[in-house]
GROMACS .gro file of C-alpha atoms in nm:
model
  393
    1MET     CA    1  -1.223   0.649  -3.640
    2MET     CA    2  -1.549   0.775  -3.515
    3ASP     CA    3  -1.477   0.861  -3.093
    4GLU     CA    4  -1.653   0.608  -2.891
    5ARG     CA    5  -1.761   0.892  -2.641
    6PHE     CA    6  -2.017   0.925  -2.904
    7SER     CA    7  -2.073   0.620  -3.175
    8HIS     CA    8  -2.363   0.469  -2.901
    9ARG     CA    9  -2.492   0.799  -2.739
   10GLY     CA   10  -2.877   0.773  -2.798
   11LEU     CA   11  -2.843   0.421  -2.671
   12SER     CA   12  -2.958   0.362  -2.297
   13ALA     CA   13  -2.870   0.095  -2.078
   14LEU     CA   14  -3.059  -0.050  -1.709
   15ILE     CA   15  -2.822  -0.232  -1.478
   16ALA     CA   16  -3.016  -0.441  -1.217
   17THR     CA   17  -2.798  -0.557  -0.939
   18GLY     CA   18  -2.903  -0.686  -0.555
   19ARG     CA   19  -2.800  -0.559  -0.363
   20LEU     CA   20  -2.457  -0.212  -0.380
   21THR     CA   21  -2.362  -0.207   0.029
   22ASP     CA   22  -2.032  -0.324   0.022
   23TRP     CA   23  -1.725  -0.337  -0.197
   24ALA     CA   24  -1.774  -0.696  -0.281
   25GLY     CA   25  -1.739  -0.887  -0.627
   26SER     CA   26  -2.135  -0.776  -0.780
   27GLU     CA   27  -2.100  -0.404  -0.662
   28VAL     CA   28  -1.733  -0.417  -0.847
   29VAL     CA   29  -1.928  -0.565  -1.132
   30THR     CA   30  -2.184  -0.316  -1.121
   31VAL     CA   31  -1.981  -0.037  -1.078
   32GLU     CA   32  -1.710  -0.084  -1.383
   33LEU     CA   33  -2.002  -0.185  -1.547
   34ALA     CA   34  -2.150   0.150  -1.540
   35GLU     CA   35  -1.875   0.354  -1.575
   36GLU     CA   36  -1.762   0.177  -1.895
   37MET     CA   37  -2.043   0.199  -2.047
   38ALA     CA   38  -2.093   0.548  -1.985
   39ALA     CA   39  -1.729   0.646  -2.097
   40GLN     CA   40  -1.888   0.496  -2.432
   41GLY     CA   41  -2.162   0.718  -2.479
   42VAL     CA   42  -2.491   0.527  -2.312
   43ARG     CA   43  -2.707   0.658  -2.074
   44VAL     CA   44  -2.693   0.471  -1.767
   45THR     CA   45  -2.890   0.363  -1.519
   46VAL     CA   46  -2.863   0.161  -1.210
   47TYR     CA   47  -3.127  -0.019  -0.976
   48ALA     CA   48  -3.020  -0.212  -0.688
   49HIS     CA   49  -3.256  -0.371  -0.394
   50CYS     CA   50  -3.036  -0.171  -0.135
   51MET     CA   51  -2.727   0.044  -0.158
   52ASP     CA   52  -2.553   0.260   0.060
   53ALA     CA   53  -2.492   0.617   0.026
   54VAL     CA   54  -2.100   0.566  -0.077
   55ARG     CA   55  -2.180   0.294  -0.379
   56GLN     CA   56  -2.420   0.567  -0.489
   57GLU     CA   57  -2.153   0.846  -0.507
   58ALA     CA   58  -1.937   0.627  -0.662
   59LEU     CA   59  -2.169   0.564  -0.951
   60LEU     CA   60  -2.224   0.880  -0.987
   61ALA     CA   61  -1.854   0.940  -1.014
   62ALA     CA   62  -1.814   0.632  -1.226
   63GLY     CA   63  -2.099   0.821  -1.479
   64ALA     CA   64  -2.407   0.711  -1.457
   65TRP     CA   65  -2.702   0.887  -1.495
   66ARG     CA   66  -2.951   0.799  -1.241
   67VAL     CA   67  -2.913   0.527  -0.956
   68THR     CA   68  -3.206   0.429  -0.724
   69SER     CA   69  -3.364   0.151  -0.496
   70ASN     CA   70  -3.710   0.272  -0.599
   71PRO     CA   71  -3.830   0.038  -0.862
   72ASN     CA   72  -4.101   0.324  -0.938
   73GLU     CA   73  -3.835   0.536  -1.069
   74VAL     CA   74  -3.745   0.252  -1.330
   75SER     CA   75  -3.939   0.106  -1.625
   76VAL     CA   76  -3.752  -0.143  -1.778
   77ALA     CA   77  -3.941  -0.061  -2.122
   78ASP     CA   78  -3.746   0.258  -2.183
   79PHE     CA   79  -3.391   0.085  -2.226
   80ASP     CA   80  -3.220  -0.003  -2.507
   81VAL     CA   81  -3.003  -0.309  -2.302
   82VAL     CA   82  -3.069  -0.413  -2.028
   83TYR     CA   83  -2.767  -0.659  -1.761
   84SER     CA   84  -2.926  -0.805  -1.395
   85GLN     CA   85  -2.721  -1.036  -1.173
   86GLN     CA   86  -2.876  -1.147  -0.857
   87ASN     CA   87  -3.184  -1.178  -1.001
   88ALA     CA   88  -3.275  -0.835  -0.972
   89LEU     CA   89  -3.477  -0.795  -1.238
   90THR     CA   90  -3.765  -1.030  -1.104
   91ARG     CA   91  -3.883  -0.733  -0.941
   92LEU     CA   92  -3.851  -0.444  -1.182
   93ILE     CA   93  -4.090  -0.678  -1.455
   94THR     CA   94  -4.510  -0.632  -1.362
   95PRO     CA   95  -4.763  -0.701  -1.563
   96GLY     CA   96  -4.779  -0.380  -1.720
   97VAL     CA   97  -4.404  -0.345  -1.748
   98VAL     CA   98  -4.520  -0.643  -2.007
   99ASP     CA   99  -4.813  -0.422  -2.138
  100ALA     CA  100  -4.534  -0.150  -2.251
  101MET     CA  101  -4.280  -0.372  -2.364
  102GLN     CA  102  -4.559  -0.482  -2.630
  103GLN     CA  103  -4.605  -0.099  -2.735
  104VAL     CA  104  -4.237  -0.007  -2.784
  105GLY     CA  105  -4.032  -0.316  -2.805
  106LEU     CA  106  -3.849  -0.548  -2.600
  107PRO     CA  107  -3.490  -0.455  -2.465
  108PHE     CA  108  -3.151  -0.627  -2.511
  109PHE     CA  109  -3.176  -0.856  -2.221
  110VAL     CA  110  -2.836  -1.031  -2.104
  111PHE     CA  111  -2.831  -1.206  -1.730
  112GLY     CA  112  -2.508  -1.287  -1.578
  113HIS     CA  113  -2.456  -1.511  -1.320
  114LEU     CA  114  -2.103  -1.478  -1.074
  115SER     CA  115  -2.155  -1.790  -0.886
  116SER     CA  116  -2.189  -2.147  -0.957
  117PHE     CA  117  -2.272  -2.216  -0.573
  118ILE     CA  118  -2.421  -1.866  -0.418
  119GLU     CA  119  -2.815  -1.962  -0.468
  120MET     CA  120  -2.900  -1.597  -0.534
  121GLU     CA  121  -2.667  -1.641  -0.844
  122ALA     CA  122  -2.881  -1.892  -0.964
  123PRO     CA  123  -3.135  -1.855  -1.258
  124LEU     CA  124  -3.437  -1.869  -1.033
  125SER     CA  125  -3.653  -1.634  -1.240
  126ARG     CA  126  -3.884  -1.773  -1.508
  127LEU     CA  127  -3.860  -1.433  -1.690
  128GLU     CA  128  -3.490  -1.556  -1.759
  129TRP     CA  129  -3.582  -1.842  -1.982
  130GLU     CA  130  -3.828  -1.621  -2.178
  131LEU     CA  131  -3.611  -1.239  -2.228
  132ALA     CA  132  -3.225  -1.356  -2.251
  133ASP     CA  133  -3.022  -1.250  -2.571
  134VAL     CA  134  -2.722  -1.318  -2.395
  135PHE     CA  135  -2.590  -1.587  -2.058
  136VAL     CA  136  -2.294  -1.464  -1.950
  137ALA     CA  137  -2.094  -1.662  -1.668
  138ASN     CA  138  -1.804  -1.483  -1.512
  139SER     CA  139  -1.630  -1.890  -1.504
  140GLU     CA  140  -1.629  -2.167  -1.731
  141GLU     CA  141  -1.728  -2.355  -1.379
  142THR     CA  142  -2.035  -2.091  -1.386
  143ARG     CA  143  -2.096  -2.177  -1.717
  144ALA     CA  144  -2.088  -2.538  -1.607
  145HIS     CA  145  -2.302  -2.540  -1.346
  146LEU     CA  146  -2.595  -2.330  -1.535
  147ARG     CA  147  -2.636  -2.592  -1.763
  148ALA     CA  148  -2.807  -2.796  -1.506
  149PHE     CA  149  -3.066  -2.542  -1.543
  150GLY     CA  150  -3.125  -2.597  -1.915
  151ALA     CA  151  -3.023  -2.677  -2.275
  152ALA     CA  152  -3.083  -2.311  -2.336
  153TYR     CA  153  -2.769  -2.223  -2.068
  154ASP     CA  154  -2.592  -2.434  -2.331
  155ALA     CA  155  -2.505  -2.134  -2.531
  156THR     CA  156  -2.394  -1.917  -2.197
  157ILE     CA  157  -2.097  -1.653  -2.296
  158VAL     CA  158  -1.761  -1.661  -2.031
  159VAL     CA  159  -1.662  -1.290  -2.019
  160PRO     CA  160  -1.398  -1.397  -1.727
  161ASN     CA  161  -1.463  -1.089  -1.521
  162PRO     CA  162  -1.280  -0.855  -1.745
  163VAL     CA  163  -1.068  -0.503  -1.593
  164PRO     CA  164  -1.132  -0.159  -1.597
  165ARG     CA  165  -0.888   0.018  -1.907
  166GLY     CA  166  -0.721   0.195  -1.621
  167PHE     CA  167  -0.551  -0.142  -1.544
  168LEU     CA  168  -0.437  -0.261  -1.911
  169ALA     CA  169  -0.137  -0.087  -1.900
  170PRO     CA  170   0.126  -0.281  -1.698
  171LEU     CA  171   0.289  -0.064  -1.403
  172PRO     CA  172   0.637   0.078  -1.389
  173PRO     CA  173   0.829  -0.249  -1.131
  174PRO     CA  174   0.803  -0.166  -0.779
  175SER     CA  175   1.098   0.034  -0.622
  176GLU     CA  176   1.096  -0.214  -0.366
  177GLY     CA  177   1.080  -0.614  -0.365
  178ARG     CA  178   0.971  -0.703   0.004
  179ARG     CA  179   0.603  -0.509  -0.024
  180ALA     CA  180   0.294  -0.766  -0.039
  181LEU     CA  181  -0.040  -0.664  -0.125
  182ILE     CA  182  -0.307  -0.882   0.085
  183VAL     CA  183  -0.692  -0.872  -0.098
  184SER     CA  184  -0.965  -0.985   0.082
  185ASN     CA  185  -1.330  -0.979   0.217
  186HIS     CA  186  -1.283  -1.260   0.431
  187VAL     CA  187  -0.893  -1.323   0.541
  188PRO     CA  188  -0.864  -1.669   0.698
  189ALA     CA  189  -0.660  -1.737   1.018
  190GLU     CA  190  -0.351  -1.903   0.847
  191LEU     CA  191  -0.289  -1.597   0.587
  192ALA     CA  192  -0.317  -1.313   0.873
  193GLY     CA  193  -0.080  -1.560   1.088
  194ALA     CA  194   0.161  -1.530   0.741
  195ARG     CA  195   0.106  -1.202   0.760
  196ARG     CA  196   0.232  -1.142   1.066
  197MET     CA  197   0.537  -1.380   1.056
  198LEU     CA  198   0.624  -1.191   0.725
  199ILE     CA  199   0.619  -0.803   0.829
  200GLN     CA  200   0.859  -0.987   1.150
  201ARG     CA  201   1.051  -1.041   0.873
  202GLY     CA  202   1.061  -0.714   0.749
  203TRP     CA  203   0.788  -0.719   0.474
  204THR     CA  204   0.571  -0.481   0.417
  205VAL     CA  205   0.201  -0.637   0.429
  206ASP     CA  206  -0.096  -0.427   0.393
  207ILE     CA  207  -0.442  -0.579   0.365
  208LEU     CA  208  -0.746  -0.420   0.122
  209GLY     CA  209  -1.040  -0.512   0.220
  210ARG     CA  210  -1.286  -0.541   0.551
  211ASP     CA  211  -0.972  -0.626   0.739
  212GLY     CA  212  -0.800  -0.338   0.630
  213VAL     CA  213  -0.891  -0.072   0.413
  214GLN     CA  214  -1.188  -0.033   0.261
  215ALA     CA  215  -1.193   0.113  -0.126
  216MET     CA  216  -1.244  -0.008  -0.463
  217ILE     CA  217  -0.905  -0.079  -0.646
  218GLN     CA  218  -0.761   0.104  -0.861
  219PRO     CA  219  -0.386   0.070  -1.064
  220HIS     CA  220  -0.204   0.277  -0.856
  221MET     CA  221  -0.299   0.103  -0.527
  222LEU     CA  222  -0.124  -0.197  -0.690
  223ALA     CA  223   0.234   0.000  -0.784
  224PRO     CA  224   0.418   0.023  -0.459
  225TYR     CA  225   0.383  -0.373  -0.427
  226ALA     CA  226   0.559  -0.649  -0.602
  227ALA     CA  227   0.327  -0.922  -0.521
  228VAL     CA  228  -0.088  -0.904  -0.460
  229ILE     CA  229  -0.219  -1.204  -0.277
  230SER     CA  230  -0.567  -1.217  -0.336
  231ILE     CA  231  -0.841  -1.423  -0.542
  232GLY     CA  232  -1.102  -1.340  -0.792
  233LYS     CA  233  -1.100  -1.021  -0.981
  234THR     CA  234  -0.856  -0.886  -0.800
  235VAL     CA  235  -0.623  -1.149  -1.022
  236GLN     CA  236  -0.705  -1.076  -1.357
  237MET     CA  237  -0.643  -0.704  -1.245
  238ALA     CA  238  -0.302  -0.804  -1.085
  239LEU     CA  239  -0.177  -0.951  -1.388
  240MET     CA  240  -0.283  -0.701  -1.618
  241ALA     CA  241  -0.104  -0.480  -1.407
  242GLY     CA  242   0.218  -0.690  -1.440
  243ARG     CA  243   0.245  -0.757  -1.037
  244ALA     CA  244   0.303  -1.110  -0.955
  245VAL     CA  245   0.035  -1.326  -0.819
  246TYR     CA  246   0.005  -1.569  -0.495
  247CYS     CA  247  -0.350  -1.712  -0.561
  248TYR     CA  248  -0.469  -1.831  -0.207
  249ASP     CA  249  -0.782  -1.725   0.072
  250HIS     CA  250  -1.040  -1.880   0.202
  251PHE     CA  251  -1.086  -2.157  -0.074
  252GLY     CA  252  -0.755  -2.224  -0.049
  253GLY     CA  253  -0.550  -2.187  -0.394
  254PRO     CA  254  -0.238  -2.311  -0.614
  255GLY     CA  255  -0.056  -1.993  -0.472
  256TRP     CA  256   0.195  -1.900  -0.683
  257LEU     CA  257   0.017  -1.854  -1.049
  258THR     CA  258   0.237  -1.959  -1.279
  259PRO     CA  259   0.234  -2.072  -1.690
  260GLU     CA  260   0.172  -2.416  -1.626
  261ASN     CA  261  -0.092  -2.340  -1.336
  262VAL     CA  262  -0.309  -1.977  -1.443
  263GLU     CA  263  -0.540  -2.143  -1.696
  264ALA     CA  264  -0.706  -2.408  -1.446
  265ALA     CA  265  -0.659  -2.086  -1.182
  266ALA     CA  266  -0.857  -1.913  -1.472
  267GLN     CA  267  -1.156  -2.168  -1.546
  268ARG     CA  268  -1.235  -2.161  -1.142
  269ASN     CA  269  -1.267  -1.723  -1.183
  270PHE     CA  270  -0.916  -1.735  -0.983
  271SER     CA  271  -1.070  -1.843  -0.655
  272GLY     CA  272  -0.875  -2.081  -0.555
  273ARG     CA  273  -1.050  -2.394  -0.626
  274CYS     CA  274  -0.868  -2.514  -0.872
  275THR     CA  275  -0.628  -2.638  -0.582
  276PRO     CA  276  -0.859  -2.662  -0.265
  277THR     CA  277  -0.592  -2.733   0.024
  278ARG     CA  278  -0.533  -2.525   0.287
  279LYS     CA  279  -0.178  -2.417   0.316
  280THR     CA  280  -0.010  -2.383   0.694
  281SER     CA  281   0.127  -1.997   0.808
  282ALA     CA  282   0.506  -2.111   0.786
  283GLU     CA  283   0.465  -2.266   0.434
  284ILE     CA  284   0.283  -1.961   0.305
  285VAL     CA  285   0.548  -1.759   0.396
  286ARG     CA  286   0.826  -1.967   0.284
  287ASP     CA  287   0.632  -1.971  -0.080
  288ILE     CA  288   0.678  -1.539  -0.014
  289GLU     CA  289   1.004  -1.550   0.079
  290ALA     CA  290   1.089  -1.822  -0.246
  291GLY     CA  291   0.923  -1.559  -0.489
  292PRO     CA  292   0.759  -1.670  -0.778
  293PRO     CA  293   0.878  -1.845  -1.067
  294ALA     CA  294   1.025  -1.639  -1.338
  295ALA     CA  295   0.886  -1.748  -1.612
  296PRO     CA  296   0.662  -1.459  -1.694
  297ILE     CA  297   0.295  -1.574  -1.765
  298ALA     CA  298   0.164  -1.437  -2.118
  299VAL     CA  299  -0.201  -1.303  -2.107
  300ARG     CA  300  -0.413  -1.185  -2.411
  301ARG     CA  301  -0.477  -0.863  -2.295
  302SER     CA  302  -0.783  -0.857  -2.471
  303ARG     CA  303  -0.974  -1.172  -2.308
  304TYR     CA  304  -0.991  -0.924  -1.983
  305SER     CA  305  -1.045  -0.569  -2.140
  306LEU     CA  306  -1.419  -0.470  -2.041
  307ARG     CA  307  -1.379  -0.185  -2.302
  308ALA     CA  308  -1.363  -0.499  -2.504
  309TRP     CA  309  -1.671  -0.652  -2.382
  310VAL     CA  310  -1.893  -0.359  -2.325
  311ARG     CA  311  -1.780  -0.261  -2.729
  312LEU     CA  312  -1.848  -0.569  -2.855
  313LEU     CA  313  -2.190  -0.578  -2.680
  314LEU     CA  314  -2.312  -0.203  -2.777
  315ARG     CA  315  -2.233  -0.268  -3.072
  316THR     CA  316  -2.473  -0.588  -3.165
  317VAL     CA  317  -2.765  -0.411  -2.948
  318GLY     CA  318  -2.714  -0.136  -3.201
  319VAL     CA  319  -2.736  -0.308  -3.526
  320ARG     CA  320  -3.064  -0.499  -3.359
  321PRO     CA  321  -3.395  -0.382  -3.384
  322LYS     CA  322  -3.621  -0.409  -3.072
  323PRO     CA  323  -3.831  -0.699  -3.146
  324VAL     CA  324  -4.217  -0.636  -3.059
  325PRO     CA  325  -4.381  -0.958  -2.853
  326GLY     CA  326  -4.708  -1.088  -3.009
  327GLU     CA  327  -5.019  -1.126  -2.844
  328GLU     CA  328  -4.923  -1.529  -2.727
  329MET     CA  329  -4.535  -1.375  -2.587
  330THR     CA  330  -4.731  -1.079  -2.431
  331ALA     CA  331  -4.944  -1.341  -2.239
  332GLU     CA  332  -4.668  -1.595  -2.139
  333LEU     CA  333  -4.464  -1.296  -1.984
  334ARG     CA  334  -4.723  -1.158  -1.789
  335ARG     CA  335  -4.812  -1.478  -1.673
  336LEU     CA  336  -4.483  -1.541  -1.525
  337ALA     CA  337  -4.382  -1.175  -1.426
  338ALA     CA  338  -4.710  -1.265  -1.195
  339LEU     CA  339  -4.511  -1.569  -1.060
  340ASP     CA  340  -4.233  -1.432  -0.977
  341LYS     CA  341  -4.333  -1.127  -0.742
  342ALA     CA  342  -4.293  -1.372  -0.500
  343LEU     CA  343  -3.940  -1.468  -0.604
  344SER     CA  344  -3.861  -1.074  -0.578
  345THR     CA  345  -4.026  -1.071  -0.270
  346ILE     CA  346  -3.790  -1.346  -0.114
  347CYS     CA  347  -3.480  -1.197  -0.314
  348VAL     CA  348  -3.491  -0.833  -0.194
  349GLN     CA  349  -3.554  -1.010   0.198
  350ALA     CA  350  -3.254  -1.180   0.150
  351PHE     CA  351  -3.083  -0.883   0.088
  352ASP     CA  352  -3.222  -0.652   0.339
  353SER     CA  353  -3.093  -0.993   0.595
  354PHE     CA  354  -2.778  -0.998   0.431
  355TYR     CA  355  -2.576  -0.862   0.743
  356HIS     CA  356  -2.783  -1.046   0.992
  357TRP     CA  357  -2.643  -1.410   0.964
  358ARG     CA  358  -3.017  -1.566   1.163
  359ARG     CA  359  -3.246  -1.378   0.900
  360ALA     CA  360  -3.001  -1.482   0.624
  361GLU     CA  361  -2.966  -1.866   0.689
  362GLU     CA  362  -3.316  -1.912   0.671
  363MET     CA  363  -3.320  -1.659   0.368
  364GLY     CA  364  -3.020  -1.904   0.271
  365ARG     CA  365  -3.240  -2.245   0.352
  366GLU     CA  366  -3.544  -2.108   0.117
  367LEU     CA  367  -3.353  -1.937  -0.155
  368ALA     CA  368  -3.173  -2.308  -0.143
  369ALA     CA  369  -3.531  -2.536  -0.197
  370LEU     CA  370  -3.624  -2.259  -0.471
  371LYS     CA  371  -3.267  -2.337  -0.681
  372ASN     CA  372  -3.341  -2.670  -0.644
  373LEU     CA  373  -3.692  -2.664  -0.749
  374CYS     CA  374  -3.596  -2.469  -1.018
  375LEU     CA  375  -3.361  -2.709  -1.140
  376GLN     CA  376  -3.600  -3.016  -1.131
  377GLN     CA  377  -3.879  -2.784  -1.284
  378ARG     CA  378  -3.607  -2.707  -1.592
  379GLN     CA  379  -3.474  -3.080  -1.636
  380LEU     CA  380  -3.845  -3.182  -1.690
  381ILE     CA  381  -3.908  -2.898  -1.947
  382ASP     CA  382  -3.620  -3.027  -2.140
  383ARG     CA  383  -3.732  -3.350  -2.116
  384LEU     CA  384  -4.099  -3.339  -2.190
  385THR     CA  385  -3.922  -3.075  -2.507
  386GLN     CA  386  -3.652  -3.345  -2.659
  387GLY     CA  387  -3.981  -3.668  -2.618
  388ALA     CA  388  -4.228  -3.424  -2.819
  389ALA     CA  389  -3.918  -3.362  -3.093
  390GLY     CA  390  -3.858  -3.744  -3.070
  391SER     CA  391  -4.201  -3.875  -3.127
  392GLY     CA  392  -4.221  -3.593  -3.423
  393ASP     CA  393  -4.514  -3.400  -3.307
   0.00000   0.00000   0.00000
């Protein structure tokens, strides 16, 4: 069998995202995807509207060839595969880039969506419908939300926040049972209170996130703990590493994951929204001290293997010739690129103002209005298309 480090050598990939200024969900997705693609022999470029030195260094260490926030340093036409999230591609596709793609062919376009309720994660770009080869959602909940934007999203693939290869092997059992790790950038008051109570009762309860140590999670960080208290992508990491998971955060949550509730939690990306009830600190303490259920959770490892998902993507790209758009499609792409210019400005401003809450609220309202307009336009297009098909024209 050919070593995968060389099997995709020669392919180039662009990963485009909104911001790389924190260790939140979209940043982790970006770094892990770049690392896995590089490990499989791909020359990776990462673009973000805004980034800091910490995330830039992490991406270069992960194997990215170039990391930039300057759109003039990136030409979409130069790549074999393009992955875009948070509508980041709107700033990179200009009428001039469309002309270049007419000469060399279109890359394989993947549009990822990581939330069912954050406006920036909605498919706001007019170009997305025209260019997408694959739509990707991180959960069934997100896929259901995308389908409201039109029939094209019925084919959305769920890629359920897969984890890097380092998490695929279960960790040895922890040496001590009364140790728990909270992984959160938004620890709710009741969980903070439960932590204080558990510490008073002799537990060690550490925090990874904004209220504790800030870092990308690595497998060895989970090793000392018997339980992980978190939501989102950390849950998949802990399950694959063989750790008990207490699924709870600012959305609430079911508490201990069990064979009976794990699939319902997965449908909503382990966000806790499957059980949107809040517990008291005392209730959380009782749950933690009672311990997880004895029955193990069976996890199909390929489902959450980033290595497997990237390999499938690259094999698809490797056997697909780059299609060359005709004159009619090129003209339409040029028109849409010009229309998306205003959206790109809004997106960049939204990420620039992310940590300034008054400006962020204002940008959030603009994005929400734009999202509603996109919904109305795309639903109208679907109705007109279905009407034309029904009339036999």
